[in-house]
């Protein structure tokens, strides 16, 4: 089944403790991105990647890192999480840059205390 | 800067009603527009994708239209069912970094 898989689905952590949210897609998509969803603010892009080893900042990149060493994987790294990073995170992928349909993972609900 | 608006924020209708969900955007220079469904605590499920050169797309009871020049899209749901209750989001792909700009969504409740 074609899908975008995120792990974990739920995570509670403490301020400052490094964490990684994994994202994997099995559709051989070139383009991957991360969004966060917050009440009243909607979905906003954090980082994106057009292909392996090509990543760039979205609208709200502060406090996050990403890497794209393999085509299928695009982990989101929070080096020192803070409470304002408490949010619902989504990974997305599409065949390529531009005119193609975006597929989203099931989301990761992160709480930083 | 692209802005996407969905009004109203919530809608409640009786089962069986045909309904229209609206989406407007400020910059008509888009690659495509996509409608998603989000159930509580769940991910985003893609419903329909309309390319900038297209006027509409259909899937089952759903029909989405796009008027790029006026910056509007509508999602038509025929014969609504309680299972259609969810939040519906529209998103435009402006091409620059292929970022999707989302509206805040319309939470639909279909009463039995």
Short mmCIF file of C-alpha atoms in Angstrom, two decimals:
data_model
loop_
_atom_site.label_atom_id
_atom_site.label_comp_id
_atom_site.label_asym_id
_atom_site.label_seq_id
_atom_site.Cartn_x
_atom_site.Cartn_y
_atom_site.Cartn_z
CA UNK A 1 0.00 0.00 0.00
CA UNK A 2 1.30 3.43 -0.99
CA UNK A 3 1.77 5.47 2.14
CA UNK A 4 3.69 7.98 4.20
CA UNK A 5 4.59 6.60 7.62
CA UNK A 6 5.48 8.71 10.62
CA UNK A 7 6.76 7.54 13.97
CA UNK A 8 6.00 7.95 16.74
CA UNK A 9 2.31 8.90 16.56
CA UNK A 10 2.35 10.39 20.04
CA UNK A 11 5.25 11.72 22.06
CA UNK A 12 5.55 13.54 25.37
CA UNK A 13 9.01 14.84 26.18
CA UNK A 14 10.76 17.35 28.39
CA UNK A 15 12.29 20.65 27.41
CA UNK A 16 15.78 20.29 25.98
CA UNK A 17 15.76 16.55 25.33
CA UNK A 18 16.69 15.91 21.71
CA UNK A 19 14.19 13.94 19.67
CA UNK A 20 13.67 12.71 16.14
CA UNK A 21 10.40 12.12 14.34
CA UNK A 22 10.85 9.73 11.45
CA UNK A 23 9.07 9.88 8.10
CA UNK A 24 9.23 7.29 5.37
CA UNK A 25 7.43 6.98 2.04
CA UNK A 26 7.24 3.96 -0.25
CA UNK A 27 6.17 5.73 -3.44
CA UNK A 28 9.62 6.73 -4.75
CA UNK A 29 8.66 10.39 -4.37
CA UNK A 30 11.31 13.02 -4.85
CA UNK A 31 9.66 15.82 -2.88
CA UNK A 32 9.10 15.62 0.88
CA UNK A 33 8.16 18.21 3.46
CA UNK A 34 7.20 18.75 7.08
CA UNK A 35 4.28 20.81 8.38
CA UNK A 36 3.03 21.68 11.81
CA UNK A 37 -0.62 22.26 12.62
CA UNK A 38 -1.66 24.58 15.43
CA UNK A 39 -5.14 25.77 16.48
CA UNK A 40 -5.97 29.09 14.86
CA UNK A 41 -2.82 29.03 12.73
CA UNK A 42 -3.54 26.10 10.45
CA UNK A 43 -0.81 24.13 8.73
CA UNK A 44 2.55 25.75 8.13
CA UNK A 45 5.57 24.38 6.32
CA UNK A 46 8.71 23.77 8.40
CA UNK A 47 11.22 22.31 5.93
CA UNK A 48 11.16 20.70 2.53
CA UNK A 49 13.39 18.57 0.35
CA UNK A 50 13.36 18.41 -3.43
CA UNK A 51 15.61 15.36 -3.56
CA UNK A 52 18.36 13.50 -1.75
CA UNK A 53 20.77 15.88 -0.04
CA UNK A 54 18.66 18.92 -1.09
CA UNK A 55 16.76 20.57 1.77
CA UNK A 56 15.57 24.08 2.47
CA UNK A 57 13.64 26.12 5.01
CA UNK A 58 9.91 26.62 4.91
CA UNK A 59 7.97 29.28 6.79
CA UNK A 60 8.72 28.21 10.36
CA UNK A 61 12.11 26.45 10.46
CA UNK A 62 13.44 27.82 13.77
CA UNK A 63 14.26 25.07 16.25
CA UNK A 64 14.15 22.26 13.70
CA UNK A 65 16.61 20.34 11.55
CA UNK A 66 16.09 17.84 8.77
CA UNK A 67 18.20 15.51 6.67
CA UNK A 68 17.61 13.61 3.42
CA UNK A 69 20.25 10.94 3.07
CA UNK A 70 17.94 8.49 1.34
CA UNK A 71 15.07 9.18 -1.01
CA UNK A 72 12.46 7.42 1.13
CA UNK A 73 13.32 8.97 4.52
CA UNK A 74 13.03 12.53 5.79
CA UNK A 75 13.44 12.75 9.57
CA UNK A 76 12.59 15.86 11.57
CA UNK A 77 15.02 16.62 14.38
CA UNK A 78 14.37 18.82 17.40
CA UNK A 79 17.77 19.40 18.97
CA UNK A 80 16.45 21.18 22.06
CA UNK A 81 12.64 21.06 22.14
CA UNK A 82 10.74 23.85 23.82
CA UNK A 83 7.07 24.06 24.89
CA UNK A 84 6.23 26.27 21.88
CA UNK A 85 7.02 23.28 19.68
CA UNK A 86 4.08 21.41 21.13
CA UNK A 87 2.05 20.74 18.02
CA UNK A 88 0.68 18.21 15.54
CA UNK A 89 3.31 17.41 12.92
CA UNK A 90 2.73 16.06 9.43
CA UNK A 91 5.12 14.69 6.88
CA UNK A 92 4.12 14.89 3.22
CA UNK A 93 5.49 13.64 -0.06
CA UNK A 94 4.77 14.11 -3.75
CA UNK A 95 6.18 12.66 -6.93
CA UNK A 96 8.15 15.75 -7.75
CA UNK A 97 8.33 19.48 -7.43
CA UNK A 98 5.30 21.18 -8.92
CA UNK A 99 2.14 19.76 -10.31
CA UNK A 100 1.60 16.56 -8.39
CA UNK A 101 -0.63 15.34 -5.61
CA UNK A 102 0.63 15.56 -2.03
CA UNK A 103 0.24 12.60 0.33
CA UNK A 104 0.34 13.06 4.07
CA UNK A 105 1.30 10.85 6.97
CA UNK A 106 -0.98 10.18 9.93
CA UNK A 107 0.61 12.85 12.06
CA UNK A 108 2.71 12.97 15.22
CA UNK A 109 1.27 14.69 18.25
CA UNK A 110 4.18 16.14 20.21
CA UNK A 111 3.90 17.61 23.69
CA UNK A 112 6.92 19.32 25.23
CA UNK A 113 6.66 19.95 28.97
CA UNK B 1 1.99 36.32 0.05
CA UNK B 2 -0.66 33.73 -0.70
CA UNK B 3 -3.60 33.64 1.68
CA UNK B 4 -6.30 30.98 1.65
CA UNK B 5 -9.67 31.55 3.28
CA UNK B 6 -12.41 29.07 4.06
CA UNK B 7 -15.70 30.41 5.36
CA UNK B 8 -17.61 29.44 7.42
CA UNK B 9 -15.38 27.71 9.94
CA UNK B 10 -18.12 25.24 10.81
CA UNK B 11 -21.24 23.92 9.16
CA UNK B 12 -24.01 21.62 10.34
CA UNK B 13 -26.47 20.08 7.89
CA UNK B 14 -29.07 17.30 7.93
CA UNK B 15 -28.30 14.05 6.21
CA UNK B 16 -29.10 13.95 2.51
CA UNK B 17 -28.46 17.61 1.84
CA UNK B 18 -26.28 18.68 -1.07
CA UNK B 19 -23.70 21.18 0.10
CA UNK B 20 -20.97 23.45 -1.15
CA UNK B 21 -17.77 24.28 0.68
CA UNK B 22 -15.96 27.41 -0.43
CA UNK B 23 -12.29 28.25 -0.66
CA UNK B 24 -10.77 31.52 -1.83
CA UNK B 25 -7.15 32.47 -2.45
CA UNK B 26 -5.44 35.77 -3.08
CA UNK B 27 -2.78 34.94 -5.68
CA UNK B 28 -4.05 33.32 -8.86
CA UNK B 29 -0.57 32.16 -9.91
CA UNK B 30 -0.97 28.60 -8.68
CA UNK B 31 0.16 25.19 -9.92
CA UNK B 32 -2.77 23.30 -8.46
CA UNK B 33 -5.34 23.20 -5.68
CA UNK B 34 -5.99 20.20 -3.50
CA UNK B 35 -8.90 19.38 -1.20
CA UNK B 36 -8.23 17.27 1.89
CA UNK B 37 -10.30 15.66 4.57
CA UNK B 38 -9.11 15.48 8.18
CA UNK B 39 -10.81 13.35 10.80
CA UNK B 40 -10.20 14.18 14.49
CA UNK B 41 -6.75 13.06 15.55
CA UNK B 42 -6.00 11.69 12.12
CA UNK B 43 -3.94 12.61 9.11
CA UNK B 44 -4.94 14.40 5.94
CA UNK B 45 -6.60 12.37 3.24
CA UNK B 46 -6.40 13.76 -0.27
CA UNK B 47 -9.83 14.05 -1.88
CA UNK B 48 -9.29 15.85 -5.16
CA UNK B 49 -6.47 17.58 -7.00
CA UNK B 50 -7.24 20.22 -9.62
CA UNK B 51 -4.44 21.37 -11.88
CA UNK B 52 -4.30 25.07 -12.73
CA UNK B 53 -5.39 24.31 -16.32
CA UNK B 54 -8.47 22.37 -15.21
CA UNK B 55 -11.91 23.63 -14.28
CA UNK B 56 -13.15 20.71 -12.22
CA UNK B 57 -12.55 17.21 -10.93
CA UNK B 58 -14.99 14.58 -9.75
CA UNK B 59 -14.71 11.57 -7.48
CA UNK B 60 -17.87 9.75 -6.49
CA UNK B 61 -20.17 12.18 -4.66
CA UNK B 62 -17.51 14.87 -4.64
CA UNK B 63 -16.97 17.53 -7.27
CA UNK B 64 -14.40 20.28 -7.00
CA UNK B 65 -14.27 23.31 -9.25
CA UNK B 66 -11.57 25.89 -9.78
CA UNK B 67 -11.86 29.45 -11.06
CA UNK B 68 -8.28 30.61 -11.01
CA UNK B 69 -8.97 34.11 -12.30
CA UNK B 70 -11.33 34.90 -9.46
CA UNK B 71 -9.32 32.98 -6.87
CA UNK B 72 -12.08 30.56 -5.92
CA UNK B 73 -12.67 26.87 -5.55
CA UNK B 74 -15.71 24.98 -4.38
CA UNK B 75 -16.13 21.43 -3.11
CA UNK B 76 -19.58 20.07 -3.81
CA UNK B 77 -20.76 17.11 -1.73
CA UNK B 78 -23.87 15.38 -3.03
CA UNK B 79 -26.33 13.60 -0.76
CA UNK B 80 -24.35 14.15 2.42
CA UNK B 81 -24.02 11.32 4.96
CA UNK B 82 -23.01 11.27 8.66
CA UNK B 83 -19.76 9.63 7.58
CA UNK B 84 -18.90 12.84 5.73
CA UNK B 85 -18.50 14.62 9.06
CA UNK B 86 -14.91 15.85 9.20
CA UNK B 87 -12.80 18.95 8.62
CA UNK B 88 -12.27 19.86 4.98
CA UNK B 89 -9.14 21.75 4.04
CA UNK B 90 -8.19 23.33 0.77
CA UNK B 91 -4.57 23.99 -0.11
CA UNK B 92 -2.98 25.80 -3.02
CA UNK B 93 0.39 24.97 -4.50
CA UNK B 94 1.97 28.21 -5.57
CA UNK B 95 4.96 26.55 -7.21
CA UNK B 96 7.63 28.31 -5.16
CA UNK B 97 9.28 25.39 -3.30
CA UNK B 98 6.06 23.52 -3.99
CA UNK B 99 4.74 24.69 -0.63
CA UNK B 100 1.09 24.12 0.08
CA UNK B 101 -0.71 27.09 1.60
CA UNK B 102 -3.67 25.85 3.58
CA UNK B 103 -6.94 27.37 4.60
CA UNK B 104 -7.98 26.85 8.21
CA UNK B 105 -10.62 24.37 7.21
CA UNK B 106 -14.38 23.93 7.47
CA UNK B 107 -15.62 21.53 10.14
CA UNK B 108 -18.66 19.76 8.72
CA UNK B 109 -21.20 17.94 10.83
CA UNK B 110 -23.87 15.90 9.05
CA UNK B 111 -26.78 15.12 11.37
CA UNK B 112 -28.59 11.77 10.96
#
